[in-house]
GROMACS .gro file of C-alpha atoms in nm:
model
  355
    1MET     CA    1  16.794  18.828  10.230
    2ARG     CA    2  16.436  18.947  10.242
    3LYS     CA    3  16.418  18.976   9.858
    4TYR     CA    4  16.498  18.602   9.813
    5CYS     CA    5  16.210  18.487  10.033
    6PRO     CA    6  15.962  18.430   9.748
    7TYR     CA    7  16.212  18.210   9.562
    8PHE     CA    8  16.286  18.014   9.876
    9SER     CA    9  15.915  17.948   9.934
   10VAL     CA   10  15.872  17.815   9.582
   11LEU     CA   11  16.169  17.581   9.620
   12LEU     CA   12  16.032  17.455   9.952
   13VAL     CA   13  15.692  17.369   9.796
   14VAL     CA   14  15.858  17.183   9.508
   15PHE     CA   15  16.073  16.989   9.756
   16PHE     CA   16  15.772  16.869   9.959
   17TYR     CA   17  15.584  16.772   9.641
   18VAL     CA   18  15.871  16.551   9.523
   19VAL     CA   19  15.907  16.385   9.865
   20VAL     CA   20  15.534  16.307   9.893
   21ASN     CA   21  15.521  16.147   9.548
   22LEU     CA   22  15.829  15.937   9.618
   23LEU     CA   23  15.672  15.806   9.940
   24ASN     CA   24  15.342  15.729   9.765
   25ASP     CA   25  15.518  15.531   9.494
   26SER     CA   26  15.698  15.331   9.761
   27PHE     CA   27  15.373  15.241   9.940
   28VAL     CA   28  15.210  15.135   9.612
   29ALA     CA   29  15.504  14.912   9.530
   30ILE     CA   30  15.492  14.747   9.873
   31GLU     CA   31  15.113  14.700   9.851
   32SER     CA   32  15.135  14.544   9.506
   33ARG     CA   33  15.390  14.287   9.627
   34HIS     CA   34  15.148  14.167   9.900
   35ALA     CA   35  14.818  14.196   9.713
   36ILE     CA   36  14.596  13.888   9.652
   37PRO     CA   37  14.583  13.809   9.279
   38ALA     CA   38  14.248  13.891   9.120
   39SER     CA   39  14.023  13.595   9.033
   40PRO     CA   40  13.980  13.528   8.663
   41ALA     CA   41  13.649  13.642   8.523
   42ILE     CA   42  13.379  13.372   8.539
   43PRO     CA   43  13.166  13.351   8.226
   44ARG     CA   44  12.797  13.415   8.299
   45GLN     CA   45  12.591  13.105   8.242
   46GLU     CA   46  12.253  13.106   8.076
   47GLN     CA   47  11.973  13.095   8.335
   48LYS     CA   48  11.757  12.784   8.324
   49PRO     CA   49  11.401  12.864   8.430
   50VAL     CA   50  11.314  12.512   8.542
   51LYS     CA   51  11.579  12.503   8.813
   52THR     CA   52  11.624  12.700   9.132
   53VAL     CA   53  11.889  12.685   9.402
   54LEU     CA   54  11.779  12.711   9.763
   55GLN     CA   55  12.023  12.802  10.042
   56THR     CA   56  11.928  12.597  10.347
   57THR     CA   57  12.013  12.666  10.711
   58THR     CA   58  12.287  12.405  10.697
   59ALA     CA   59  12.454  12.600  10.417
   60ALA     CA   60  12.395  12.310  10.181
   61ARG     CA   61  12.281  12.392   9.831
   62GLN     CA   62  11.967  12.196   9.737
   63GLN     CA   63  11.847  12.195   9.380
   64ILE     CA   64  11.476  12.236   9.312
   65TRP     CA   65  11.302  12.155   8.986
   66HIS     CA   66  10.989  12.344   8.894
   67ARG     CA   67  10.781  12.057   8.757
   68PRO     CA   68  10.800  11.676   8.795
   69GLU     CA   69  10.876  11.629   8.424
   70ASN     CA   70  11.196  11.833   8.465
   71ASN     CA   71  11.356  11.545   8.658
   72PRO     CA   72  11.161  11.222   8.595
   73SER     CA   73  11.436  11.006   8.746
   74PHE     CA   74  11.324  11.116   9.095
   75PHE     CA   75  11.009  10.906   9.052
   76THR     CA   76  11.203  10.588   8.977
   77PRO     CA   77  11.172  10.349   9.275
   78ARG     CA   78  11.495  10.320   9.473
   79LYS     CA   79  11.685   9.992   9.451
   80SER     CA   80  11.652   9.924   9.823
   81VAL     CA   81  11.387   9.995  10.086
   82VAL     CA   82  11.393  10.356  10.209
   83ASN     CA   83  11.052  10.364  10.379
   84PRO     CA   84  11.010  10.031  10.562
   85LEU     CA   85  10.669  10.094  10.726
   86ASN     CA   86  10.780   9.875  11.014
   87TYR     CA   87  10.496   9.975  11.246
   88ASN     CA   88  10.281   9.739  11.447
   89VAL     CA   89   9.905   9.704  11.482
   90VAL     CA   90   9.807   9.792  11.840
   91ILE     CA   91   9.430   9.750  11.788
   92SER     CA   92   9.331   9.534  11.492
   93GLY     CA   93   8.960   9.609  11.476
   94ASP     CA   94   8.735   9.322  11.375
   95PRO     CA   95   8.889   9.170  11.062
   96ASP     CA   96   8.591   8.952  10.980
   97CYS     CA   97   8.605   9.002  10.604
   98VAL     CA   98   8.835   8.722  10.490
   99LYS     CA   99   8.558   8.465  10.437
  100ASP     CA  100   8.303   8.719  10.317
  101PRO     CA  101   8.502   9.006  10.161
  102PRO     CA  102   8.322   9.338  10.121
  103PHE     CA  103   8.268   9.529   9.800
  104LEU     CA  104   8.405   9.845   9.965
  105THR     CA  105   8.633   9.902  10.265
  106VAL     CA  106   8.612  10.254  10.409
  107LEU     CA  107   8.916  10.392  10.593
  108VAL     CA  108   8.822  10.695  10.803
  109LEU     CA  109   9.107  10.910  10.935
  110SER     CA  110   9.010  11.007  11.288
  111MET     CA  111   9.158  11.162  11.602
  112HIS     CA  112   9.134  11.023  11.954
  113SER     CA  113   8.928  11.314  12.084
  114SER     CA  114   8.671  11.303  11.801
  115ARG     CA  115   8.429  11.050  11.948
  116GLN     CA  116   8.127  11.263  11.844
  117TYR     CA  117   8.231  11.249  11.478
  118ARG     CA  118   8.278  10.872  11.489
  119ASP     CA  119   7.941  10.816  11.654
  120ALA     CA  120   7.776  11.042  11.396
  121ILE     CA  121   7.924  10.831  11.116
  122ARG     CA  122   7.829  10.503  11.286
  123ASN     CA  123   7.469  10.618  11.327
  124THR     CA  124   7.427  10.768  10.980
  125TRP     CA  125   7.597  10.676  10.653
  126GLY     CA  126   7.840  10.434  10.820
  127SER     CA  127   7.554  10.224  10.959
  128LEU     CA  128   7.544  10.048  10.620
  129ALA     CA  129   7.846   9.849  10.738
  130ARG     CA  130   7.646   9.716  11.030
  131ASN     CA  131   7.296   9.653  10.892
  132ASN     CA  132   7.344   9.668  10.514
  133SER     CA  133   7.051   9.905  10.471
  134TRP     CA  134   7.000  10.256  10.332
  135PRO     CA  135   6.691  10.477  10.342
  136GLY     CA  136   6.456  10.372  10.064
  137LEU     CA  137   6.708  10.146   9.892
  138ASN     CA  138   6.803   9.779   9.888
  139ILE     CA  139   7.182   9.754   9.901
  140THR     CA  140   7.333   9.419   9.810
  141GLU     CA  141   7.701   9.516   9.827
  142LYS     CA  142   7.872   9.477  10.163
  143MET     CA  143   8.073   9.760  10.318
  144LYS     CA  144   8.347   9.744  10.584
  145LEU     CA  145   8.406  10.052  10.802
  146VAL     CA  146   8.721  10.114  11.009
  147PHE     CA  147   8.860  10.422  11.184
  148LEU     CA  148   9.238  10.465  11.165
  149PHE     CA  149   9.466  10.601  11.440
  150GLY     CA  150   9.825  10.645  11.538
  151THR     CA  151   9.921  10.628  11.906
  152ALA     CA  152   9.849  10.941  12.110
  153ARG     CA  153  10.114  11.088  12.338
  154SER     CA  154   9.854  11.076  12.616
  155SER     CA  155   9.810  10.731  12.772
  156THR     CA  156   9.465  10.840  12.891
  157LEU     CA  157   9.348  10.900  12.533
  158ASN     CA  158   9.489  10.564  12.424
  159GLU     CA  159   9.308  10.381  12.704
  160LYS     CA  160   8.979  10.553  12.619
  161LEU     CA  161   9.018  10.451  12.257
  162LYS     CA  162   9.089  10.091  12.353
  163ALA     CA  163   8.772  10.086  12.562
  164GLU     CA  164   8.576  10.229  12.270
  165ALA     CA  165   8.728   9.969  12.038
  166LYS     CA  166   8.601   9.684  12.257
  167ARG     CA  167   8.246   9.812  12.216
  168THR     CA  168   8.248   9.912  11.850
  169ARG     CA  169   8.505   9.672  11.697
  170ASP     CA  170   8.574   9.918  11.415
  171ILE     CA  171   8.895  10.083  11.539
  172VAL     CA  172   9.245  10.014  11.405
  173MET     CA  173   9.543  10.173  11.581
  174PHE     CA  174   9.913  10.161  11.491
  175ASP     CA  175  10.218  10.240  11.703
  176PHE     CA  176  10.348  10.549  11.521
  177ILE     CA  177  10.282  10.883  11.694
  178GLU     CA  178   9.951  11.047  11.606
  179SER     CA  179  10.033  11.373  11.425
  180TYR     CA  180   9.953  11.566  11.110
  181PHE     CA  181  10.300  11.487  10.974
  182ASN     CA  182  10.224  11.115  11.005
  183LEU     CA  183   9.896  11.117  10.807
  184THR     CA  184  10.075  10.954  10.515
  185TYR     CA  185  10.177  10.668  10.744
  186LYS     CA  186   9.818  10.637  10.860
  187VAL     CA  187   9.683  10.584  10.508
  188LEU     CA  188   9.966  10.355  10.398
  189MET     CA  189   9.925  10.142  10.710
  190GLY     CA  190   9.551  10.140  10.639
  191PHE     CA  191   9.628   9.996  10.296
  192LYS     CA  192   9.855   9.742  10.465
  193TRP     CA  193   9.575   9.650  10.706
  194VAL     CA  194   9.345   9.588  10.409
  195GLN     CA  195   9.612   9.374  10.245
  196ASP     CA  196   9.668   9.167  10.560
  197PHE     CA  197   9.317   9.143  10.706
  198CYS     CA  198   9.074   9.214  10.423
  199PRO     CA  199   9.252   9.127  10.097
  200GLY     CA  200   8.939   9.028   9.907
  201THR     CA  201   8.775   9.371   9.917
  202LYS     CA  202   8.726   9.515   9.567
  203PHE     CA  203   8.758   9.886   9.642
  204VAL     CA  204   8.915  10.106   9.909
  205MET     CA  205   8.786  10.448  10.011
  206LYS     CA  206   8.974  10.698  10.227
  207CYS     CA  207   8.787  10.983  10.393
  208ASP     CA  208   8.818  11.225  10.682
  209GLU     CA  209   8.597  11.218  10.989
  210ASP     CA  210   8.408  11.536  10.891
  211THR     CA  211   8.286  11.383  10.564
  212PHE     CA  212   7.935  11.261  10.483
  213VAL     CA  213   7.928  11.000  10.207
  214ASN     CA  214   7.632  10.894   9.998
  215ILE     CA  215   7.734  10.529   9.981
  216PRO     CA  216   7.472  10.416   9.722
  217LYS     CA  217   7.600  10.687   9.485
  218VAL     CA  218   7.957  10.571   9.545
  219ILE     CA  219   7.866  10.207   9.477
  220GLU     CA  220   7.683  10.310   9.161
  221ARG     CA  221   7.996  10.491   9.037
  222LEU     CA  222   8.232  10.209   9.136
  223ARG     CA  223   8.026   9.963   8.934
  224SER     CA  224   8.082  10.170   8.619
  225LYS     CA  225   8.372  10.116   8.378
  226GLU     CA  226   8.452  10.485   8.412
  227TRP     CA  227   8.542  10.447   8.780
  228ASN     CA  228   8.636  10.085   8.846
  229THR     CA  229   8.992  10.102   8.708
  230LYS     CA  230   9.095  10.450   8.824
  231ILE     CA  231   9.165  10.667   9.126
  232ALA     CA  232   8.855  10.881   9.180
  233GLY     CA  233   8.818  11.198   9.383
  234PRO     CA  234   8.855  11.578   9.366
  235TYR     CA  235   9.121  11.608   9.094
  236PHE     CA  236   9.390  11.877   9.103
  237THR     CA  237   9.680  11.973   8.876
  238ASN     CA  238   9.957  12.229   8.926
  239GLU     CA  239   9.930  12.213   9.305
  240ILE     CA  240  10.217  12.410   9.463
  241ALA     CA  241  10.445  12.236   9.714
  242ARG     CA  242  10.450  12.466  10.017
  243ARG     CA  243  10.764  12.525  10.221
  244ALA     CA  244  10.615  12.678  10.535
  245GLY     CA  245  10.323  12.636  10.772
  246LYS     CA  246  10.099  12.336  10.826
  247TYR     CA  247  10.152  12.201  10.474
  248ASN     CA  248  10.529  12.241  10.474
  249VAL     CA  249  10.721  11.975  10.283
  250ALA     CA  250  11.100  11.971  10.304
  251VAL     CA  251  11.293  12.021   9.981
  252SER     CA  252  11.505  11.720  10.072
  253ALA     CA  253  11.190  11.504  10.064
  254TYR     CA  254  11.034  11.650   9.750
  255PRO     CA  255  11.262  11.876   9.538
  256PHE     CA  256  10.994  12.016   9.305
  257GLY     CA  257  10.783  12.329   9.307
  258ILE     CA  258  10.473  12.152   9.177
  259TYR     CA  259  10.312  11.818   9.273
  260PRO     CA  260  10.212  11.566   9.008
  261PRO     CA  261   9.839  11.554   8.921
  262HIS     CA  262   9.652  11.387   9.207
  263VAL     CA  263   9.323  11.369   9.391
  264LYS     CA  264   9.301  11.561   9.715
  265GLY     CA  265   9.058  11.672   9.977
  266ASN     CA  266   8.850  11.471  10.220
  267ILE     CA  267   8.776  11.168  10.006
  268TYR     CA  268   8.907  10.940   9.732
  269PHE     CA  269   8.842  10.590   9.600
  270MET     CA  270   9.042  10.326   9.415
  271PRO     CA  271   9.041   9.955   9.328
  272THR     CA  272   9.223   9.746   9.586
  273ASP     CA  273   9.482   9.634   9.332
  274ILE     CA  274   9.584   9.999   9.278
  275ALA     CA  275   9.605  10.053   9.656
  276ARG     CA  276   9.831   9.748   9.673
  277LYS     CA  277  10.058   9.885   9.398
  278LEU     CA  278  10.085  10.221   9.573
  279LEU     CA  279  10.166  10.049   9.903
  280ASN     CA  280  10.440   9.839   9.742
  281ALA     CA  281  10.587  10.147   9.570
  282SER     CA  282  10.598  10.339   9.899
  283TYR     CA  283  10.869  10.110  10.038
  284TYR     CA  284  11.107  10.230   9.768
  285MET     CA  285  11.018  10.601   9.757
  286PRO     CA  286  11.116  10.874  10.007
  287TYR     CA  287  10.845  10.965  10.257
  288VAL     CA  288  10.650  11.286  10.191
  289ASN     CA  289  10.415  11.416  10.459
  290MET     CA  290  10.146  11.552  10.223
  291GLU     CA  291   9.930  11.240  10.228
  292ASP     CA  292   9.706  11.292   9.925
  293ALA     CA  293   9.975  11.440   9.698
  294TYR     CA  294  10.218  11.163   9.795
  295ILE     CA  295   9.989  10.863   9.771
  296THR     CA  296   9.770  10.952   9.474
  297GLY     CA  297  10.029  11.168   9.294
  298ILE     CA  298  10.394  11.087   9.365
  299LEU     CA  299  10.346  10.713   9.420
  300ALA     CA  300  10.100  10.687   9.132
  301LYS     CA  301  10.355  10.851   8.902
  302SER     CA  302  10.620  10.613   9.033
  303VAL     CA  303  10.400  10.311   8.957
  304GLY     CA  304  10.295  10.447   8.617
  305GLY     CA  305   9.989  10.375   8.405
  306ILE     CA  306   9.738  10.492   8.669
  307ASN     CA  307   9.452  10.713   8.553
  308TYR     CA  308   9.213  10.944   8.737
  309ILE     CA  309   8.848  11.040   8.733
  310GLY     CA  310   8.754  11.368   8.896
  311LEU     CA  311   8.441  11.440   9.096
  312ASN     CA  312   8.250  11.727   8.941
  313GLY     CA  313   8.101  12.021   9.127
  314ASN     CA  314   7.752  11.868   9.120
  315GLU     CA  315   7.878  11.562   9.309
  316TYR     CA  316   8.125  11.713   9.553
  317SER     CA  317   8.226  12.064   9.653
  318PRO     CA  318   8.564  12.127   9.818
  319SER     CA  319   8.463  12.477   9.923
  320HIS     CA  320   8.136  12.432  10.116
  321ALA     CA  321   7.923  12.169  10.287
  322PHE     CA  322   7.603  12.044  10.130
  323LYS     CA  323   7.303  12.065  10.360
  324GLY     CA  324   6.995  11.852  10.422
  325CYS     CA  325   6.797  11.746  10.117
  326GLU     CA  326   7.057  11.899   9.886
  327PHE     CA  327   7.279  11.601   9.967
  328ILE     CA  328   7.050  11.330   9.827
  329ARG     CA  329   7.189  11.380   9.477
  330LYS     CA  330   7.553  11.423   9.587
  331VAL     CA  331   7.838  11.176   9.629
  332ALA     CA  332   8.002  11.334   9.934
  333SER     CA  333   8.037  11.653  10.133
  334GLN     CA  334   8.304  11.784  10.367
  335GLN     CA  335   8.306  12.008  10.674
  336ILE     CA  336   8.007  11.817  10.816
  337GLN     CA  337   7.959  11.860  11.189
  338PRO     CA  338   7.799  11.570  11.384
  339ALA     CA  339   7.469  11.759  11.412
  340ASP     CA  340   7.474  11.822  11.035
  341ALA     CA  341   7.527  11.452  10.968
  342ARG     CA  342   7.229  11.358  11.183
  343ASP     CA  343   7.015  11.623  11.011
  344ILE     CA  344   7.107  11.494  10.664
  345TRP     CA  345   7.035  11.137  10.771
  346LYS     CA  346   6.700  11.233  10.922
  347LYS     CA  347   6.593  11.403  10.601
  348MET     CA  348   6.712  11.110  10.389
  349ASN     CA  349   6.496  10.878  10.602
  350SER     CA  350   6.192  11.106  10.574
  351LYS     CA  351   5.934  11.034  10.304
  352THR     CA  352   5.809  11.392  10.305
  353ASP     CA  353   6.105  11.621  10.381
  354CYS     CA  354   6.296  11.550  10.059
  355LYS     CA  355   6.109  11.490   9.733
   0.00000   0.00000   0.00000
């Protein structure tokens, strides 16, 4: 029996090999009967560089176009009102310009707590609205000055502003909440205020409270054919639409990577008839919270046929503030603190400081 052991071992190995393979084939057959059929191959589509797909937090897929010209239909006014601007005037200012309309109405975007900036404007370049005079010059064109506000969340701030308005009569407040997101509403409602209370004004200027404006230079430009039919200001093209931070604009509001050409920064000017066209277009276009890009870019493109004139670096610098006598030959400067404004005004009034 001992001599047959090797043969027996070989037979035993063969037996186990056959059994294992039979079991494996059985499992494969069972698995194949319950397997999910494979999906058919999807042909790979050619990538289009002008389109991107963004996955939002709601799992919705929102299409983005790179440039405005990639989807011009977006800029077609909607058939019904989508942005009603149904806000009320809480403080109306002193709308005394119906009988004697001004050449220029200045809309200054201000904040409740910025009384020092407003007083600096009133006592320097904005004083032209009150006394129609400018250092060393005889100004015949009339200017109207108003400061624009939403409603603060603090009732104390609102009451202080109302008290200030009684004394100065140059404050206009609306009943939307004061916020950076609502700056577009502030300018559009400013245009509406001009339309309702000061319709005869020839030109409208928007500026921020930290801006110093050389009004005679502005009037000189607005008289010219080069300026009097266009939107004027610091002109930008290929401005990127940001999706995060302070300047965040939702894709659902503006589905493009680039804004249309527009004027931006602290200041821009336009004829009142253009402001009226932009206001009317805004009722039928989705709201975008980037005020300058929306009003002078998106709405202007929606209206069509509106041209621009850019301020050059010798007239306005978006990167630094002009100082003192340097400003005499400029149109405007930004980042001006109240003390800077008073210093510029003092030098402009001096017969010896600036020659």
